[in-house]
CSV table of C-alpha atoms in Angstrom, one decimal:
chain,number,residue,atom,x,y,z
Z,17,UNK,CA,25.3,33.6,-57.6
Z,18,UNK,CA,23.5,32.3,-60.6
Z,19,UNK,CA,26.7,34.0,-62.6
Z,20,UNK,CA,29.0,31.9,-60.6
Z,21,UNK,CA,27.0,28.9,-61.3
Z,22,UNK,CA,26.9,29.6,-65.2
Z,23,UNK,CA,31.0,30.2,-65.3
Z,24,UNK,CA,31.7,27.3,-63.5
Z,25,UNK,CA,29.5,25.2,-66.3
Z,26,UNK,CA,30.7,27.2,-68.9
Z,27,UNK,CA,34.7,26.2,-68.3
Z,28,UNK,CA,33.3,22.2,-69.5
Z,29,UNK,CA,33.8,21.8,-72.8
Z,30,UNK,CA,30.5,19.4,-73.4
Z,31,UNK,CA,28.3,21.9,-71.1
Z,32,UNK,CA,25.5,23.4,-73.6
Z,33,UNK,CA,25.7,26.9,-74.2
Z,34,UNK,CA,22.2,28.0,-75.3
Z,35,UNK,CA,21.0,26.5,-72.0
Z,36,UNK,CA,23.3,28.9,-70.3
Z,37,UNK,CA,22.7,31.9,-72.0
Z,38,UNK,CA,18.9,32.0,-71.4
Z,39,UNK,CA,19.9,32.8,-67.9
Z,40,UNK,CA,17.0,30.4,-66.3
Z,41,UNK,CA,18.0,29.3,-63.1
Z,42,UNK,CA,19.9,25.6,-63.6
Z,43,UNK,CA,19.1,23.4,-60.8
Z,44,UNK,CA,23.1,21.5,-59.7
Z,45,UNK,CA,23.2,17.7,-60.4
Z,46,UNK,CA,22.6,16.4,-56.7
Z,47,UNK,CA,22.1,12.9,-57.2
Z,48,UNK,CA,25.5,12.5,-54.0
Z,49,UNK,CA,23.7,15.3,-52.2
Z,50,UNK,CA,20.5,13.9,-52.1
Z,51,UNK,CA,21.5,10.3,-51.2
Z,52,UNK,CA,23.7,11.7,-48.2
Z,53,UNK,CA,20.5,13.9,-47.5
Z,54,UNK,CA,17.9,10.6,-47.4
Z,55,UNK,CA,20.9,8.7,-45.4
Z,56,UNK,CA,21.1,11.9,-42.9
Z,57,UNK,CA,17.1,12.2,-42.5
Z,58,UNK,CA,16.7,7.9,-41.8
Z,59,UNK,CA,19.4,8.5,-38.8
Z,60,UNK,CA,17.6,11.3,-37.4
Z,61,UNK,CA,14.1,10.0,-37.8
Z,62,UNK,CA,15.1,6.7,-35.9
Z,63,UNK,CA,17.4,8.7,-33.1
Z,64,UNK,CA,13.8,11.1,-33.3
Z,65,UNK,CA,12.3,8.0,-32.7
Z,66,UNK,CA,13.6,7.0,-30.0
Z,67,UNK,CA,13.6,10.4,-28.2
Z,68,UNK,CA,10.4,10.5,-28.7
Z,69,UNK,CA,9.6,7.2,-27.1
Z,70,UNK,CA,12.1,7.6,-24.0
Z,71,UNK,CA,10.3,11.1,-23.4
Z,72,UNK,CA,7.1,9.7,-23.6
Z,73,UNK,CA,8.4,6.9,-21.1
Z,74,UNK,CA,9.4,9.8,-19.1
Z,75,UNK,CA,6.2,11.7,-19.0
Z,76,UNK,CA,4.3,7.9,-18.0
Z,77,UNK,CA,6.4,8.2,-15.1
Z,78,UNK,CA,6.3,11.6,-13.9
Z,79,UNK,CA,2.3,11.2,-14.9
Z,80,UNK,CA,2.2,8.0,-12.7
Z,81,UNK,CA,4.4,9.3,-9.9
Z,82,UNK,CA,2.1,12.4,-9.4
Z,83,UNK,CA,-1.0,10.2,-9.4
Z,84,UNK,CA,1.0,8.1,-6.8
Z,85,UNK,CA,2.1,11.7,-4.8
Z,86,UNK,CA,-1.5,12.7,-4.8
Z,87,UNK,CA,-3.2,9.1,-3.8
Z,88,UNK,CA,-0.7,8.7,-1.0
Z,89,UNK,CA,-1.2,12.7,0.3
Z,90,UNK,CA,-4.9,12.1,0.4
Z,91,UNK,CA,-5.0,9.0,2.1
Z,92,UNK,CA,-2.1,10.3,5.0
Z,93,UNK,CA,-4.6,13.3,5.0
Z,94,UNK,CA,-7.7,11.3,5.6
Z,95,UNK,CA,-6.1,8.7,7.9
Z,96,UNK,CA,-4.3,11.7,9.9
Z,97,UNK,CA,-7.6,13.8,10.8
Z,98,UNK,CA,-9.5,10.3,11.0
Z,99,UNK,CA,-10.1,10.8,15.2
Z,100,UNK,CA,-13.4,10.7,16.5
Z,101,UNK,CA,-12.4,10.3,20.5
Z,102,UNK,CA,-12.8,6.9,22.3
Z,103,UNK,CA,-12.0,3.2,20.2
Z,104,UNK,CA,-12.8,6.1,17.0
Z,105,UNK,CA,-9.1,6.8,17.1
Z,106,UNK,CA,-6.9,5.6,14.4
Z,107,UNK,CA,-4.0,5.9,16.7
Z,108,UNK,CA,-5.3,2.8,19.1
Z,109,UNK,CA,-4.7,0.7,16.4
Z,110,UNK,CA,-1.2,-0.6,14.9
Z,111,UNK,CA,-3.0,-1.3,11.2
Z,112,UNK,CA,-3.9,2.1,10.7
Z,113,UNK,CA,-0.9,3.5,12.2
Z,114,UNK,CA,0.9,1.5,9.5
Z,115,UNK,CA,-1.1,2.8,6.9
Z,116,UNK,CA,-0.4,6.0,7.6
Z,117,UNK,CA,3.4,5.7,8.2
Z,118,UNK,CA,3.2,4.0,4.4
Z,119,UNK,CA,1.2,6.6,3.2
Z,120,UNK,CA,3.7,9.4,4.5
Z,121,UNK,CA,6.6,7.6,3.0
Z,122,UNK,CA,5.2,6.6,-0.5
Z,123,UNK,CA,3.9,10.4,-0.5
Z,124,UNK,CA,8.0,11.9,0.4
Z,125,UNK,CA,9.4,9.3,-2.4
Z,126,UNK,CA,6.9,10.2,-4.9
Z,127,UNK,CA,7.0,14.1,-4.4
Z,128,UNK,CA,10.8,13.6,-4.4
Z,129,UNK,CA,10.6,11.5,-7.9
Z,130,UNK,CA,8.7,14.3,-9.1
Z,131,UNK,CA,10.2,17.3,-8.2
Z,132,UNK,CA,13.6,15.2,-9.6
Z,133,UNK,CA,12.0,14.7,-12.9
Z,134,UNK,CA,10.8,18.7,-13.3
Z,135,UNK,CA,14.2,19.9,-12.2
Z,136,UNK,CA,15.9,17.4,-14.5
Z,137,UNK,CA,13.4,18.6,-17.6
Z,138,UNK,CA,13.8,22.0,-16.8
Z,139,UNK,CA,17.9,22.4,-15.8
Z,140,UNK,CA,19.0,19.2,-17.6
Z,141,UNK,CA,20.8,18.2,-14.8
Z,142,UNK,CA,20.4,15.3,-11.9
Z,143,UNK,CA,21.4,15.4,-8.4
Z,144,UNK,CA,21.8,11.7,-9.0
Z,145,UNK,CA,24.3,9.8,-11.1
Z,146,UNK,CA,23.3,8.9,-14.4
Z,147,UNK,CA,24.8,5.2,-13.9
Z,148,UNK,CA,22.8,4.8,-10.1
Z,149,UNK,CA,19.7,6.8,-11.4
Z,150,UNK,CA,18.0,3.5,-13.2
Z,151,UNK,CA,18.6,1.3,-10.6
Z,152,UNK,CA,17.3,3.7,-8.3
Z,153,UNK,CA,13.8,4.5,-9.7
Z,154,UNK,CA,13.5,0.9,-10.0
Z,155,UNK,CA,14.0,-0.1,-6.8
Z,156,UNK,CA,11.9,2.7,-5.0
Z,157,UNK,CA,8.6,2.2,-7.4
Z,158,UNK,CA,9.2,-1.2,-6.9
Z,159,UNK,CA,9.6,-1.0,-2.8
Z,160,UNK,CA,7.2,1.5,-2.5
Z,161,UNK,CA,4.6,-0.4,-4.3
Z,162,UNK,CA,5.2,-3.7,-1.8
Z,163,UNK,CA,5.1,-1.8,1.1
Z,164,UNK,CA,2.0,0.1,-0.3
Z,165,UNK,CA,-0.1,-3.3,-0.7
Z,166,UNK,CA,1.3,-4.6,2.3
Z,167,UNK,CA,-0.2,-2.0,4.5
Z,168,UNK,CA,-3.5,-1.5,2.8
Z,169,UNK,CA,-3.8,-5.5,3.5
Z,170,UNK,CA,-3.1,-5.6,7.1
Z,171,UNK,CA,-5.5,-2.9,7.6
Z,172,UNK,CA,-8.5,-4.2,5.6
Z,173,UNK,CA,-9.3,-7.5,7.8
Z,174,UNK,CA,-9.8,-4.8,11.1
Z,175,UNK,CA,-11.9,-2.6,9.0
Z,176,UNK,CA,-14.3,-5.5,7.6
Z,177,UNK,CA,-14.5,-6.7,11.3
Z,178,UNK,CA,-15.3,-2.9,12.6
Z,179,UNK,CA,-17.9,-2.6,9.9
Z,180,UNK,CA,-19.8,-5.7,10.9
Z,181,UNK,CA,-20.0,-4.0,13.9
Z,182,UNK,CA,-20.6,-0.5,13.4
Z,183,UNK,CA,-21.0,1.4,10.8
Z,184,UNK,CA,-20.0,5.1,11.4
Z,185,UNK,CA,-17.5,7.9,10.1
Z,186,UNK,CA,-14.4,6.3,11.6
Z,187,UNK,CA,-15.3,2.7,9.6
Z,188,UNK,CA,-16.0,5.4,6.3
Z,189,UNK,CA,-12.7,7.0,6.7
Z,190,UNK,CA,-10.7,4.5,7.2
Z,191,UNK,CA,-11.8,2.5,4.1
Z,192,UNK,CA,-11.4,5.6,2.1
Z,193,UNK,CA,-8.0,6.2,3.3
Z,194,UNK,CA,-7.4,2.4,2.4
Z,195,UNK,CA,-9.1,2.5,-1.1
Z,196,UNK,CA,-6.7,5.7,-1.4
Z,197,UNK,CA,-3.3,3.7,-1.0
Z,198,UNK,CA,-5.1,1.0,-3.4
Z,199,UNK,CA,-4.9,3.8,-5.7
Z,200,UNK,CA,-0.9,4.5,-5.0
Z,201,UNK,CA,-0.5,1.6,-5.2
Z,202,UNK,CA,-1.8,0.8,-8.9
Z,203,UNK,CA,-0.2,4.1,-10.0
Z,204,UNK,CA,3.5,3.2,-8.5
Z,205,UNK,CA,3.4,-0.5,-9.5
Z,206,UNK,CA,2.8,0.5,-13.4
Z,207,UNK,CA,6.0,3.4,-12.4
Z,208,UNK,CA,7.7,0.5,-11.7
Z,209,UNK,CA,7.1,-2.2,-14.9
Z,210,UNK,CA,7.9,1.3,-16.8
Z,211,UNK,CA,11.3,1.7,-14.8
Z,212,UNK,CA,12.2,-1.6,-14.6
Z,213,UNK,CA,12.2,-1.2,-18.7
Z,214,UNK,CA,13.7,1.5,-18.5
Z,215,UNK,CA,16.5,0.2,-16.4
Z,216,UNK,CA,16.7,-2.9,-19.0
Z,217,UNK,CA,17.1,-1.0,-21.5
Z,218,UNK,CA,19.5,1.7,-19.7
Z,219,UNK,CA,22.9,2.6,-22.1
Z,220,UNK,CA,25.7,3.2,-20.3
Z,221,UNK,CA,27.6,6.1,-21.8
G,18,UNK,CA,45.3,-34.0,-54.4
G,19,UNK,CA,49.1,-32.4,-54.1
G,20,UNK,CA,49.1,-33.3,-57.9
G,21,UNK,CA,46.1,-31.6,-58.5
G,22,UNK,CA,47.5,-28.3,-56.8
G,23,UNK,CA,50.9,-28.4,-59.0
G,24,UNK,CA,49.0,-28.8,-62.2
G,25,UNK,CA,46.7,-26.0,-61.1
G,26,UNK,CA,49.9,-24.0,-60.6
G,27,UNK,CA,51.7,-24.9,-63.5
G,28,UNK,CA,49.1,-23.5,-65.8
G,29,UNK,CA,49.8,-19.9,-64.4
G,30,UNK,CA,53.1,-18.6,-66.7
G,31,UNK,CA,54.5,-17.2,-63.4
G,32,UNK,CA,54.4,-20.1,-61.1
G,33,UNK,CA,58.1,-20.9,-60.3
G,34,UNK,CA,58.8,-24.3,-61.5
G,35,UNK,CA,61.8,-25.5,-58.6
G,36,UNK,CA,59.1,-25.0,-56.0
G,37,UNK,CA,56.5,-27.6,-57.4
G,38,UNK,CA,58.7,-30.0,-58.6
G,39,UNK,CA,60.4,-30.8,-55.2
G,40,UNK,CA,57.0,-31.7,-54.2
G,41,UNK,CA,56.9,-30.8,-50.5
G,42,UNK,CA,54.1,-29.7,-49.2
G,43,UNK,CA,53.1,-26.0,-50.2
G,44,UNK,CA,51.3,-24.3,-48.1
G,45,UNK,CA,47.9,-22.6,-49.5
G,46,UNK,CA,48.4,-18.8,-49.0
G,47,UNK,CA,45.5,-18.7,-46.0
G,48,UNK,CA,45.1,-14.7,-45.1
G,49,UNK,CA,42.0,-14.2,-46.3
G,50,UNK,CA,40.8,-17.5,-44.8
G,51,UNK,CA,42.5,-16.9,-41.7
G,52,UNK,CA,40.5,-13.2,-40.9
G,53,UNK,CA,37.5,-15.2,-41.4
G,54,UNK,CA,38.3,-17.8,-39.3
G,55,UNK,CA,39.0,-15.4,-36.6
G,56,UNK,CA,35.4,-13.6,-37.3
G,57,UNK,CA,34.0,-16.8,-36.9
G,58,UNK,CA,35.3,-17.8,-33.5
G,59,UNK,CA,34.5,-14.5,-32.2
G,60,UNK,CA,30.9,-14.5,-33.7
G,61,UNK,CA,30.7,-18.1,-32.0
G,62,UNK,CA,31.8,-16.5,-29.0
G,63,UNK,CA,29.8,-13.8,-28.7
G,64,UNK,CA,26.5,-16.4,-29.4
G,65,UNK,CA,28.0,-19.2,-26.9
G,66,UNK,CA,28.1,-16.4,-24.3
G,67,UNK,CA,24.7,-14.9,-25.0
G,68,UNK,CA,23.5,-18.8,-24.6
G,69,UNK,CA,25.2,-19.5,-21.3
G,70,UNK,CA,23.4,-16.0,-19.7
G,71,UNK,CA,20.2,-17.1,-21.1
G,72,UNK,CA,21.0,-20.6,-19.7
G,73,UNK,CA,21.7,-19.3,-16.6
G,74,UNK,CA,18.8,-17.1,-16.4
G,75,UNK,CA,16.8,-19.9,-16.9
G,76,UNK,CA,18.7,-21.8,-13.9
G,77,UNK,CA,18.0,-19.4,-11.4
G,78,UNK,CA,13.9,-18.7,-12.5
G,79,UNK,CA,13.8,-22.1,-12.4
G,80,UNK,CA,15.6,-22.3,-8.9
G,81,UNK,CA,13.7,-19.8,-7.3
G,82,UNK,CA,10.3,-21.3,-8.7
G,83,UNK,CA,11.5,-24.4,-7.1
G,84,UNK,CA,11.7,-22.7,-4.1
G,85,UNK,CA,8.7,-20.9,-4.2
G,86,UNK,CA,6.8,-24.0,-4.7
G,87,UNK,CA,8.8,-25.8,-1.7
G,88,UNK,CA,8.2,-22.5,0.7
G,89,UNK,CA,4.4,-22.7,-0.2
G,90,UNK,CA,3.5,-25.8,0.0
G,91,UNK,CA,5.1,-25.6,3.4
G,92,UNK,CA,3.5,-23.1,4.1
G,93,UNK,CA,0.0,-24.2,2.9
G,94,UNK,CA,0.7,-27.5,4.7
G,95,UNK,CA,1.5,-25.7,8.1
G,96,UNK,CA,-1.7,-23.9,8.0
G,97,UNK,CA,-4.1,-26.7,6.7
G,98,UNK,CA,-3.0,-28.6,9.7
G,99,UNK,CA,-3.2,-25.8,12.4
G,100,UNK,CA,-6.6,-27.2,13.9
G,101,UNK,CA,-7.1,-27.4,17.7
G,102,UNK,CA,-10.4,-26.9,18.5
G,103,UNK,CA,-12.2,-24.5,19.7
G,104,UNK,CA,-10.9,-20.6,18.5
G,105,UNK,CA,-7.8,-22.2,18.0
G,106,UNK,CA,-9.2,-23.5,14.1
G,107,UNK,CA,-7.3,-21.5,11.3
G,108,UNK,CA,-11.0,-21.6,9.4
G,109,UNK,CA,-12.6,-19.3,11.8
G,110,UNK,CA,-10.2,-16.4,10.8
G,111,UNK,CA,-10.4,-15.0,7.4
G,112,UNK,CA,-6.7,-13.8,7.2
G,113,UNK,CA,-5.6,-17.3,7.9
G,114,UNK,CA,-8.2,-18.7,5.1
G,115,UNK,CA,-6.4,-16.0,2.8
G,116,UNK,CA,-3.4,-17.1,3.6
G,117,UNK,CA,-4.3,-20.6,3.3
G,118,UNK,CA,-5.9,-19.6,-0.2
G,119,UNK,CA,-2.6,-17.6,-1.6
G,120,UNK,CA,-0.3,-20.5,-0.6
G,121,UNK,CA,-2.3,-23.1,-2.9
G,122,UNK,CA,-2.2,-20.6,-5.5
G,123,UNK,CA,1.2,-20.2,-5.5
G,124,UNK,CA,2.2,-23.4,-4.9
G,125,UNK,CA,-0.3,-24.3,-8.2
G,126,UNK,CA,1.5,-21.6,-10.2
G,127,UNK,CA,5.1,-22.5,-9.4
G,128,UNK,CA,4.9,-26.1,-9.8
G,129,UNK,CA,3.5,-25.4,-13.4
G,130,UNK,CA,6.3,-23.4,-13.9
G,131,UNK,CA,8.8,-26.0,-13.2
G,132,UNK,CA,7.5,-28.5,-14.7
G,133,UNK,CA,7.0,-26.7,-18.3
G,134,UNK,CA,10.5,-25.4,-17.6
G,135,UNK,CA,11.4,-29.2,-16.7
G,136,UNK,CA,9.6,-30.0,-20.0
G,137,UNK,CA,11.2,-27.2,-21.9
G,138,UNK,CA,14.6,-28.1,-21.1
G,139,UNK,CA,14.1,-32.1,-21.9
G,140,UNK,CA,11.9,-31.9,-24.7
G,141,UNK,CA,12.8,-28.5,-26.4
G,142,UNK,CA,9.4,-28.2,-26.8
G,143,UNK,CA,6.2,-25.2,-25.1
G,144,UNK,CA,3.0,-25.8,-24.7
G,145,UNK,CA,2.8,-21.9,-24.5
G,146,UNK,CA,3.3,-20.1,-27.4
G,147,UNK,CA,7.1,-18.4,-27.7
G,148,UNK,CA,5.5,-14.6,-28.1
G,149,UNK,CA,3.6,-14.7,-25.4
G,150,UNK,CA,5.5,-17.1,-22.8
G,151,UNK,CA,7.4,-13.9,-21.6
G,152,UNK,CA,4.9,-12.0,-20.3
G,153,UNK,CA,2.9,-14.7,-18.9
G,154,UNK,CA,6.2,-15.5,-16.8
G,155,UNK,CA,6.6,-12.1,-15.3
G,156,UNK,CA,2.9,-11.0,-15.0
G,157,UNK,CA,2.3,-14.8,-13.7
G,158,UNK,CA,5.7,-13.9,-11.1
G,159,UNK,CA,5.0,-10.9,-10.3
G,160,UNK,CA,0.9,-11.1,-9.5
G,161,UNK,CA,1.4,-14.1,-7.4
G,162,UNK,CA,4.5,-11.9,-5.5
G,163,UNK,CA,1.7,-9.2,-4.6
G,164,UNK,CA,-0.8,-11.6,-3.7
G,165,UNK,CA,1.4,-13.5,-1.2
G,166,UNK,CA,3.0,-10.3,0.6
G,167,UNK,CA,-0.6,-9.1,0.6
G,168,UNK,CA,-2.0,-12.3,2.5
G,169,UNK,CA,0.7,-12.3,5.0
G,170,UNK,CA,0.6,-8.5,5.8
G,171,UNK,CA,-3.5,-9.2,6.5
G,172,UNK,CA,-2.6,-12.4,8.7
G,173,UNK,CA,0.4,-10.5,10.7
G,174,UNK,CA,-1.9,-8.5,12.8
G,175,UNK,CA,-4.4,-10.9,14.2
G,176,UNK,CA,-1.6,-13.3,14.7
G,177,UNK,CA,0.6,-10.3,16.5
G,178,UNK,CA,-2.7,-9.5,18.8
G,179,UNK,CA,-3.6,-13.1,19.7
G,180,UNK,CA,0.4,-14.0,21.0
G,181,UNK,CA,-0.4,-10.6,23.2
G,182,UNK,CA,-2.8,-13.0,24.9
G,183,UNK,CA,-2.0,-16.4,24.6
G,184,UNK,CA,1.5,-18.2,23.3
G,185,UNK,CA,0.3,-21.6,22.1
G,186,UNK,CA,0.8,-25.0,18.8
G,187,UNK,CA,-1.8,-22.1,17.3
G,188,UNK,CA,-0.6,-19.3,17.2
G,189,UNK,CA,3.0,-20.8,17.0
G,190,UNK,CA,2.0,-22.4,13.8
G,191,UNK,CA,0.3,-19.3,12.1
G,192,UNK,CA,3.6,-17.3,12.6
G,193,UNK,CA,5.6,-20.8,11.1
G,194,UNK,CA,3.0,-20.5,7.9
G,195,UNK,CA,3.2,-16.4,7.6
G,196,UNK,CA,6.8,-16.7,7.3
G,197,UNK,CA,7.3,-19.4,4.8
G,198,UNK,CA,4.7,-17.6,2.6
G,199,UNK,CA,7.5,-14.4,3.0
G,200,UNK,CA,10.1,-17.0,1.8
G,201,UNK,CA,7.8,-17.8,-0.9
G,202,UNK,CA,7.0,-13.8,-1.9
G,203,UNK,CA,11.1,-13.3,-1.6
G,204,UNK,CA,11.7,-16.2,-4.6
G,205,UNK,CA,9.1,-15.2,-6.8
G,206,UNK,CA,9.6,-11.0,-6.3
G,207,UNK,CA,12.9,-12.1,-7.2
G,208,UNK,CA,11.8,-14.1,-10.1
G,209,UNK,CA,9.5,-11.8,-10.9
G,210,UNK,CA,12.9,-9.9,-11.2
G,211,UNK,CA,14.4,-12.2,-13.8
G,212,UNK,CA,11.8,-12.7,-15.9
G,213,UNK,CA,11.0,-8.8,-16.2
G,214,UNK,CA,14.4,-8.7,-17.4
G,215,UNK,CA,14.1,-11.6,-19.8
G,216,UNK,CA,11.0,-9.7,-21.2
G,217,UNK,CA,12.5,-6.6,-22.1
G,218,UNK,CA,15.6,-8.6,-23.8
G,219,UNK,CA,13.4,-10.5,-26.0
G,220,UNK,CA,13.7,-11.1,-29.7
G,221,UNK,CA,10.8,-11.1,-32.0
G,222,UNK,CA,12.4,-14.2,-34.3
C-alpha cells in the first residue's frame, strides 16, 4: 500500500525523491477530503440533533402517558372497591360513577398509547397511519385531559358537602380516588402541549 | 436617454451600425433581469401568502375571543341575576358561586384579549412584549378553557338533582348560565387551538 502510494508520486515530475525513498509513511494531500468530511459531519450532527430531540419528545410522552395509565388505574381501583354498604356506596351516586367511567377510559387510551409507543420502538412499525397518527395523539391527550378535569370537578362539590358531614373511609376514598384523576390529569395535559408540538411540527413524507 | 444607449453601443467595435442609426427603439437584452423578476414575484408570493394565514389566524383568535367574551358575560349576567329568595339564591351554592367566579374571569381575560388585539391591529403597536406574547395567548387560552369546563362540570350535578325535584326561573336559569359558560369553554379550547399552533410556528426575529 505504501509502495502504491510512493509510485503513484513518483510518476510527477516535481514530486521529491529523497522524501520518497526514506520510505516514512507520506500522509495524501486531503484538503477536498477533509472539507467534504466537515460538510458530511455538520449534516449529521444537525439530523443527530434533531433525532435526538424527537426521541426525547417521544420518551416525555411515553413517560407521561404511563404516569397517566397508572394515575387513572389507581383511582378506577380505588373508586371501584370504594363500597362500604348503605349511602357508603359509590354506586348511589352519578358523580362518582362518572369518575370512575373517566377513570376506566383515560386508563384504556393511555395503556393503548403506551403499548403503541413500545411496539412502535421495538418493531418500527404503527398500526396507525403515519399521516393520522399526529392528529390522533393530539386529539386523545387533549380529550382525555377535558374529560379528566371535568369529572374530578363534578365530583369534588358532593365530596366537600359529605365531609362536612361525616368524615369516614367512604369520604377518604373518594377524595383519593379524585386527587388520583387530578394526577392523570396533569400527566395527560402536559402529553398533550407535547403532542400538539409535535403535530405542528409533523413532516409529511 | 435613446442617445445615450447608441453612444454606449457605438463604443463596442462590434456593435452593428444600421441597427442604431435607424433609431427605433432597441430593446435592452432583459434575460437575466427577467429570471429575477420572476424570483421576485414568487418570493412576494410566498411572503403575501404566509401574511394572509397569519392574518387570518389572527381573525379567527380574535373571533372566537369575541365570542368567548359575549358567551361569558351572558353567562355571568344570567347567574348574577338568578335570585329568588329563599334556597332559590345562586349564593347559597358554591358550584354556582364558581361558576359565577369562572365566567368573570373569563369574560376579564377575553375582553383584554380583544382589545390588545383591537389595539394591535390599529396601532401596530403591544403592550406585551413580542417573545413572550405567544405563550401568554395559549397558556392565557388554554388555562381559562380548563377552568370553565371545570366550573360547569361541578355546577351540572346539583343543578341535575334539584330539576329531579322542582322545575322552576331557578333552576331554569342555572342550566341557561352552565350552558353559555360550555359555549364559552368551546371558543376558547378552540382558541386555545390556534394560538398553540401560532406558538410552535414562531420566529425568533
Amino acid at each position: 500500500m505504501a509502495a502504491a502510494v510512493a509510485d503513484g508520486i513518483e510518476l510527477k515530475p516535481s514530486a521529491p525523491a529523497e522524501d520518497i525513498e526514506n520510505g516514512a509513511p507520506r500522509s495524501v494531500p486531503s484538503n477536498g477530503a477533509g472539507t467534504v468530511g466537515e460538510d458530511g459531519g455538520a449534516v449529521v450532527t444537525s439530523v443527530v440533533r434533531r433525532w435526538k430531540r424527537e426521541d426525547l419528545l417521544e420518551k416525555s410522552t411515553l413517560l407521561l402517558r404511563a404516569l397517566g395509565c397508572l394515575f387513572s388505574l389507581v383511582s378506577l381501583l380505588v373508586m371501584a372497591s370504594n363500597k362500604h354498604g348503605d349511602w357508603k356506596d359509590f354506586d348511589r351516586y352519578e358523580e362518582y360513577r362518572y369518575v370512575l367511567a373517566i377513570a376506566i377510559l383515560a386508563f384504556l387510551y393511555s395503556m393503548a398509547q403506551v403499548v403503541r409507543q413500545v411496539q412502535r420502538f421495538n418493531t418500527g412499525r404503527d398500526p396507525v397511519p403515519k399521516r393520522f397518527s399526529g392528529i390522533l395523539d393530539f386529539a386523545g391527550d387533549q380529550g382525555i385531559a377535558y374529560l379528566l378535569i371535568s369529572s374530578l370537578s363534578a365530583a369534588i362539590p358532593l365530596t366537600n358537602r359529605m365531609r362536612d358531614g361525616a368524615d369516614n373511609m367512604f369520604t377518604d376514598a373518594s377524595s383519593a380516588s379524585i386527587s388520583m384523576s387530578f394526577f392523570a390529569f396533569i400527566a395527560l395535559a402536559l402529553s398533550a402541549l407535547i403532542s400538539g408540538y409535535k403535530l405542528s411540527k409533523q413532516t409529511y413524507i
